[in-house]
Amino acid sequence: MTESGVYRSSGTNNAPLPLPNVEQVELQAMLDWLSTYGADEQGGVTRLLYDSAWCEAQGALAAKMQEKGLSPEFDQSGNLYGTLKGEGKGSVTGVEELPIVTGSHMDTVVYGGKYDGAYGVVAGVLALEYLKKHFGAPKRTLQVVSLCEEEGSRFPFAYWGSRSITGITSLEDVEHLKDQDGVTFAQAIRNAGFGPDSAYRPAAKNYGAFIELHIEQGQVLERLGHSIGVVSDIVGQKRFSITVIGEANHAGTTPMSWRKDALAGAAEMIAAVRNIALQAGEPLVATVGRITADPGVGNVVAARAVFSLDIRHIRQESIDRCWQDMLQAFSKIAAEQQLGLDWEEHLSVTPIPMNEEMISDIQDTCEQEQLSYWLMPSGAGHDSQIFQPACPTAMIFVPSQDGISHNPLEYTAESDLMHGFRVLVRLLYKYGYGS
């Protein structure tokens, strides 16, 4: 690899394995098909954990796996596996016999796009079908997983699919959580036909390695002109709900200086979030994406305001320092305006480096394919950061047009989708069919 991380000629001694008829793989068509499950009025896709669209999509995908020659299986969390059984032992990064797994998540944000999560799932299904068709049974078991949840869009908790598989989180830890309609996590999982009372096996499982193929959800690859992003590490993040408590009162008869306006206090705190993040500098980012006020009436001073806070960085100490600076600012604003202040941490994920040997394998594969690549961190959280402490893990990015994601306008050109697919196929061949 050159210093800039781009493709260099690898010579005749590193000739790639031929991939017969790979251009015939109908990757875009299958993505379009999957996007019909949860298609919404905004032109995007809304599939929230355990809702009807999610259930229909996972069920349809299980049937599709069967059609493609894989053995489908659900676990109690609703994760769906498609298995291509191996004939014997294989090895990767010193781990024996455990399956090599690829995949991503099935759920979306509200009014999301058709590629986030779904691309890695669909590519994994088609990669295993392709390998079986052209190379027969692997030496080592290969598997694709459609993870039940990653986004945290329905309940205030993310990465349930990968956390349940790795054993980090149990149903008892999250069953009390409620969605915006007051439905508990326990009710939702039971209504969808999963949970400990279902006929499915427990989620906990061991992997030999995990590979996640994903759209970048940013502009780096497109702006720099690279075909593949080789993820070096994934940022850590903290997510909070911040509650500001004031006093409801008449908007016309309460003097400004006498008010305990929760919404006004929250507004100052949100401004402080931006200022502190700007002072910290890149790559730290902090976001307030949601705010609610109670009673939420135009002629009443707000008695209560709640806003979200998301902080991310590639170093844990920077995340912690930023949060402490923000909390200090919030406390000062609350004291000055005679407001109450409370907060709840919903998510704390440490920054995670990807497996170095697998990173090197991805770089070699890109050189075989003569694809330019860039070694880069991921600013978004992904299931790979949950798997990496449990097994060797790698992540591959393909470009996102204009960096748009979590949006119906999310788009990746089919040629870029196929570049990522070819890299994935080669990696799975190396790990599943190699000696």
Coordinates of C-alpha atoms in Angstrom, one line a residue, residues 95-433:
V95 CA -9.5 -19.2 15.2
E96 CA -10.6 -22.7 14.3
E97 CA -13.9 -24.1 13.1
L98 CA -16.3 -21.2 14.1
P99 CA -18.3 -19.8 11.1
I100 CA -17.2 -16.8 9.1
V101 CA -20.1 -14.4 9.1
T102 CA -21.1 -11.4 7.0
G103 CA -24.1 -9.2 7.2
S104 CA -25.6 -6.1 8.6
H105 CA -29.0 -4.9 10.1
M106 CA -32.5 -5.1 8.8
D107 CA -34.1 -2.1 10.6
T108 CA -34.1 1.4 9.4
V109 CA -34.6 4.9 10.7
V110 CA -37.9 6.6 10.2
Y111 CA -38.1 7.6 6.5
G112 CA -34.7 6.1 5.8
G113 CA -33.1 4.9 2.6
K114 CA -32.9 1.5 0.9
Y115 CA -29.1 0.9 1.3
D116 CA -28.3 1.5 5.0
G117 CA -28.0 -2.0 6.6
A118 CA -29.8 -3.7 3.7
Y119 CA -26.8 -3.5 1.4
G120 CA -24.7 -5.7 3.7
V121 CA -27.5 -8.2 4.2
V122 CA -28.4 -8.5 0.5
A123 CA -24.7 -8.6 -0.6
G124 CA -24.1 -11.4 2.0
V125 CA -27.0 -13.5 0.8
L126 CA -25.9 -13.1 -2.9
A127 CA -22.2 -13.7 -2.1
L128 CA -23.0 -17.0 -0.4
E129 CA -25.2 -18.0 -3.3
Y130 CA -22.5 -17.1 -5.8
L131 CA -19.8 -19.0 -4.0
K132 CA -21.9 -22.1 -3.7
K133 CA -22.9 -22.0 -7.4
H134 CA -19.4 -21.5 -8.7
F135 CA -17.1 -23.1 -6.1
G136 CA -19.3 -25.6 -4.3
A137 CA -19.4 -26.2 -0.5
P138 CA -16.7 -24.3 1.5
K139 CA -14.2 -26.0 3.7
R140 CA -15.4 -23.8 6.6
T141 CA -19.0 -22.8 7.3
L142 CA -20.0 -19.4 5.9
Q143 CA -23.0 -17.5 7.2
V144 CA -24.9 -14.3 6.5
V145 CA -26.9 -12.6 9.3
S146 CA -29.7 -10.1 9.0
L147 CA -29.4 -8.4 12.4
C148 CA -32.7 -7.5 13.9
E149 CA -31.8 -4.0 15.1
E150 CA -29.0 -1.5 15.1
E151 CA -30.5 2.0 14.7
G152 CA -32.3 2.5 18.0
S153 CA -35.1 4.1 16.1
R154 CA -38.0 2.5 18.0
F155 CA -36.7 2.1 21.5
P156 CA -34.0 4.2 23.3
F157 CA -31.4 1.5 22.8
A158 CA -29.2 0.5 19.8
Y159 CA -27.3 -2.6 18.6
W160 CA -29.8 -5.0 20.1
G161 CA -29.1 -7.6 17.4
S162 CA -25.3 -7.7 17.8
R163 CA -25.5 -7.1 21.6
S164 CA -27.8 -10.1 22.0
I165 CA -25.5 -12.3 19.9
T166 CA -22.4 -11.4 21.8
G167 CA -24.1 -11.7 25.1
I168 CA -23.4 -8.1 26.1
T169 CA -27.1 -7.4 26.7
S170 CA -30.0 -9.7 27.7
L171 CA -33.7 -9.2 27.3
E172 CA -34.0 -8.5 31.0
D173 CA -31.8 -5.5 30.5
V174 CA -34.1 -3.9 28.0
E175 CA -37.6 -5.4 28.4
H176 CA -38.9 -2.4 30.4
L177 CA -38.0 0.2 27.6
K178 CA -41.0 1.8 25.9
D179 CA -41.5 3.2 22.4
Q180 CA -43.3 6.5 21.7
D181 CA -46.6 4.7 21.8
G182 CA -46.0 3.2 25.3
V183 CA -45.4 -0.3 24.0
T184 CA -42.7 -2.0 26.0
F185 CA -39.8 -3.9 24.5
A186 CA -41.1 -7.1 26.1
Q187 CA -44.5 -6.7 24.5
A188 CA -43.0 -5.9 21.1
I189 CA -40.7 -8.9 20.9
R190 CA -43.6 -11.2 22.1
N191 CA -46.0 -9.7 19.5
A192 CA -43.5 -10.3 16.8
G193 CA -43.2 -14.0 17.7
F194 CA -39.8 -13.9 19.3
G195 CA -38.4 -13.9 22.9
P196 CA -37.6 -16.6 25.4
D197 CA -41.1 -18.2 25.1
S198 CA -40.7 -18.7 21.4
A199 CA -39.5 -21.9 19.7
Y200 CA -36.3 -20.3 18.6
R201 CA -32.8 -20.9 20.1
P202 CA -31.2 -18.3 22.3
A203 CA -29.3 -15.5 20.5
A204 CA -25.9 -16.0 22.1
K205 CA -23.5 -17.4 19.6
N206 CA -19.7 -17.4 18.7
Y207 CA -18.3 -16.3 15.4
G208 CA -14.9 -17.0 13.9
A209 CA -14.9 -13.6 12.2
F210 CA -17.4 -11.0 11.1
I211 CA -17.3 -8.9 8.0
E212 CA -19.7 -6.0 7.5
L213 CA -20.2 -4.4 4.0
H214 CA -21.9 -1.0 4.3
I215 CA -22.4 2.3 2.5
E216 CA -20.2 5.0 3.9
Q217 CA -23.0 7.4 4.9
G218 CA -20.5 10.2 4.4
Q219 CA -18.7 12.1 1.7
V220 CA -15.1 11.1 2.1
L221 CA -14.8 8.4 -0.6
E222 CA -16.8 10.4 -3.1
R223 CA -14.8 13.6 -2.6
L224 CA -11.4 11.8 -2.6
G225 CA -12.4 9.6 -5.6
H226 CA -11.9 6.2 -4.0
S227 CA -14.0 3.0 -4.6
I228 CA -13.6 1.3 -1.3
G229 CA -13.2 2.5 2.3
V230 CA -11.2 0.2 4.5
V231 CA -12.4 1.0 8.0
S232 CA -9.5 1.3 10.5
D233 CA -11.7 2.0 13.6
I234 CA -15.2 3.0 14.6
V235 CA -15.9 6.0 16.7
G236 CA -17.2 5.7 20.3
Q237 CA -20.3 7.5 21.2
K238 CA -22.5 8.5 24.1
R239 CA -26.2 9.2 23.9
F240 CA -28.3 11.0 26.5
S241 CA -31.7 12.3 27.2
I242 CA -31.5 15.7 28.9
T243 CA -34.5 16.8 30.9
V244 CA -35.0 20.5 31.9
I245 CA -37.7 21.1 34.6
G246 CA -39.4 24.5 34.9
E247 CA -42.9 25.8 35.8
A248 CA -45.9 26.1 33.5
N249 CA -47.5 29.5 33.6
H250 CA -49.5 32.0 31.5
A251 CA -47.7 33.4 28.5
G252 CA -49.4 36.8 28.8
T253 CA -49.3 37.5 32.5
T254 CA -46.0 36.1 33.6
P255 CA -43.1 38.7 33.4
M256 CA -40.0 37.5 31.6
S257 CA -37.8 37.9 34.6
W258 CA -40.1 35.8 36.8
R259 CA -40.4 32.8 34.5
K260 CA -39.0 29.3 34.9
D261 CA -39.1 28.5 31.2
A262 CA -37.8 25.0 30.6
L263 CA -37.8 25.4 26.8
A264 CA -35.8 28.6 27.0
G265 CA -33.3 26.9 29.2
A266 CA -33.0 23.9 26.9
A267 CA -32.4 26.3 24.0
E268 CA -29.4 27.8 25.7
M269 CA -28.1 24.4 26.6
I270 CA -28.4 23.3 23.0
A271 CA -26.5 26.4 21.9
A272 CA -23.8 25.4 24.4
V273 CA -23.6 21.9 22.9
R274 CA -22.7 23.4 19.5
N275 CA -20.1 25.9 20.9
I276 CA -18.4 23.3 23.1
A277 CA -18.2 20.9 20.1
L278 CA -16.7 23.6 17.9
Q279 CA -14.1 24.5 20.5
A280 CA -13.1 20.8 20.9
G281 CA -12.5 20.6 17.1
E282 CA -12.6 17.7 14.7
P283 CA -13.2 14.8 14.7
L284 CA -15.5 15.3 17.7
V285 CA -19.1 15.8 16.8
A286 CA -22.1 16.5 19.0
T287 CA -25.7 16.5 17.9
V288 CA -29.1 17.4 19.4
G289 CA -31.6 15.8 17.0
R290 CA -34.8 15.8 19.0
I291 CA -36.6 18.1 21.5
T292 CA -40.0 18.0 23.1
A293 CA -41.8 20.4 25.4
D294 CA -44.6 20.0 27.9
P295 CA -47.4 21.0 27.8
G296 CA -46.5 22.0 24.3
V297 CA -49.0 24.8 24.0
G298 CA -48.3 28.1 22.3
N299 CA -49.6 30.4 25.1
V300 CA -48.1 28.5 28.1
V301 CA -44.6 28.7 29.4
A302 CA -43.1 25.3 29.1
A303 CA -42.9 23.3 32.4
R304 CA -40.6 20.6 31.0
A305 CA -38.3 20.1 28.0
V306 CA -36.4 17.0 26.9
F307 CA -33.7 16.9 24.3
S308 CA -31.4 14.2 22.9
L309 CA -27.6 14.5 22.9
D310 CA -25.2 12.4 20.8
I311 CA -21.4 12.8 21.2
R312 CA -18.9 10.9 19.1
H313 CA -15.1 10.8 18.7
I314 CA -12.4 8.2 18.0
R315 CA -10.9 8.7 21.5
Q316 CA -12.8 7.8 24.6
E317 CA -11.1 10.5 26.7
S318 CA -12.3 13.2 24.3
I319 CA -15.9 12.0 24.5
D320 CA -15.7 12.0 28.3
R321 CA -14.2 15.4 28.5
C322 CA -16.7 16.9 26.1
W323 CA -19.6 15.4 28.1
Q324 CA -18.3 16.8 31.4
D325 CA -17.9 20.3 29.8
M326 CA -21.4 20.2 28.5
L327 CA -22.8 18.9 31.8
Q328 CA -21.1 21.8 33.6
A329 CA -22.6 24.3 31.1
F330 CA -26.1 22.7 31.5
S331 CA -25.8 22.9 35.3
K332 CA -24.8 26.6 35.2
I333 CA -27.7 27.5 32.9
A334 CA -30.1 25.6 35.0
A335 CA -28.9 27.3 38.2
E336 CA -29.1 30.8 36.6
Q337 CA -32.7 30.3 35.5
Q338 CA -33.9 28.4 38.6
L339 CA -34.6 25.2 36.6
G340 CA -34.3 21.6 37.5
L341 CA -31.9 19.4 35.5
D342 CA -31.8 15.6 35.0
W343 CA -30.2 13.3 32.5
E344 CA -30.2 9.6 31.4
E345 CA -27.5 7.9 29.5
H346 CA -28.9 5.5 26.9
L347 CA -25.8 4.4 25.1
S348 CA -22.1 4.3 25.8
V349 CA -19.9 2.6 23.2
T350 CA -16.1 2.9 23.3
P351 CA -14.1 3.5 20.1
I352 CA -13.1 0.2 18.6
P353 CA -10.2 -0.6 16.1
M354 CA -10.9 -3.2 13.5
N355 CA -8.8 -6.4 13.2
E356 CA -5.4 -5.5 11.6
E357 CA -4.9 -8.8 9.7
M358 CA -8.4 -8.5 8.2
I359 CA -7.7 -4.9 7.2
S360 CA -4.5 -6.1 5.4
D361 CA -6.6 -8.8 3.6
I362 CA -9.1 -6.2 2.4
Q363 CA -6.3 -4.0 1.2
D364 CA -4.7 -6.9 -0.7
T365 CA -8.1 -7.8 -2.2
C366 CA -8.6 -4.2 -3.4
E367 CA -5.2 -4.3 -5.1
Q368 CA -6.2 -7.6 -6.8
E369 CA -9.3 -6.0 -8.0
Q370 CA -7.4 -2.8 -9.0
L371 CA -9.8 -0.7 -6.9
S372 CA -8.6 2.5 -5.2
Y373 CA -9.1 2.4 -1.5
W374 CA -8.8 4.6 1.6
L375 CA -7.9 3.6 5.1
M376 CA -10.4 5.6 7.2
P377 CA -12.3 5.7 10.5
S378 CA -16.1 5.4 10.6
G379 CA -17.8 8.4 12.1
A380 CA -21.1 6.4 12.4
G381 CA -21.6 3.6 14.8
H382 CA -22.0 0.0 13.4
D383 CA -22.6 -3.5 14.6
S384 CA -18.9 -4.2 13.8
Q385 CA -17.8 -2.3 16.9
I386 CA -19.9 -4.7 19.0
F387 CA -18.5 -7.8 17.3
Q388 CA -14.8 -6.8 17.3
P389 CA -14.2 -7.5 21.0
A390 CA -15.8 -10.9 20.6
C391 CA -14.2 -12.0 17.3
P392 CA -11.9 -10.7 14.5
T393 CA -14.0 -8.1 12.7
A394 CA -13.6 -5.9 9.6
M395 CA -15.7 -3.3 7.8
I396 CA -15.8 -2.3 4.2
F397 CA -17.4 1.0 2.9
V398 CA -18.6 1.9 -0.6
P399 CA -19.3 5.6 -1.5
S400 CA -22.6 7.4 -0.7
Q401 CA -23.7 10.0 -3.2
D402 CA -23.3 13.5 -1.7
G403 CA -22.8 11.7 1.7
I404 CA -26.6 11.5 2.2
S405 CA -27.9 8.8 4.4
H406 CA -30.9 8.2 6.8
N407 CA -32.9 9.9 4.1
P408 CA -35.0 8.7 1.1
L409 CA -32.4 10.4 -1.1
E410 CA -29.7 7.9 0.1
Y411 CA -28.1 6.5 -3.0
T412 CA -25.0 4.5 -4.1
A413 CA -24.4 3.7 -7.8
E414 CA -24.7 0.1 -8.8
S415 CA -21.1 0.0 -10.0
D416 CA -20.0 1.0 -6.5
L417 CA -22.3 -1.6 -4.9
M418 CA -20.7 -4.2 -7.2
H419 CA -17.1 -3.1 -6.3
G420 CA -17.9 -3.8 -2.6
F421 CA -19.6 -7.1 -3.5
R422 CA -16.5 -8.3 -5.4
V423 CA -14.3 -7.5 -2.4
L424 CA -16.7 -9.3 -0.1
V425 CA -16.8 -12.4 -2.3
R426 CA -13.0 -12.6 -2.5
L427 CA -12.7 -12.3 1.3
L428 CA -15.3 -15.0 2.0
Y429 CA -13.6 -17.2 -0.6
K430 CA -10.2 -16.7 1.2
Y431 CA -11.6 -17.5 4.6
G432 CA -14.1 -20.2 3.6
Y433 CA -12.3 -22.1 0.9

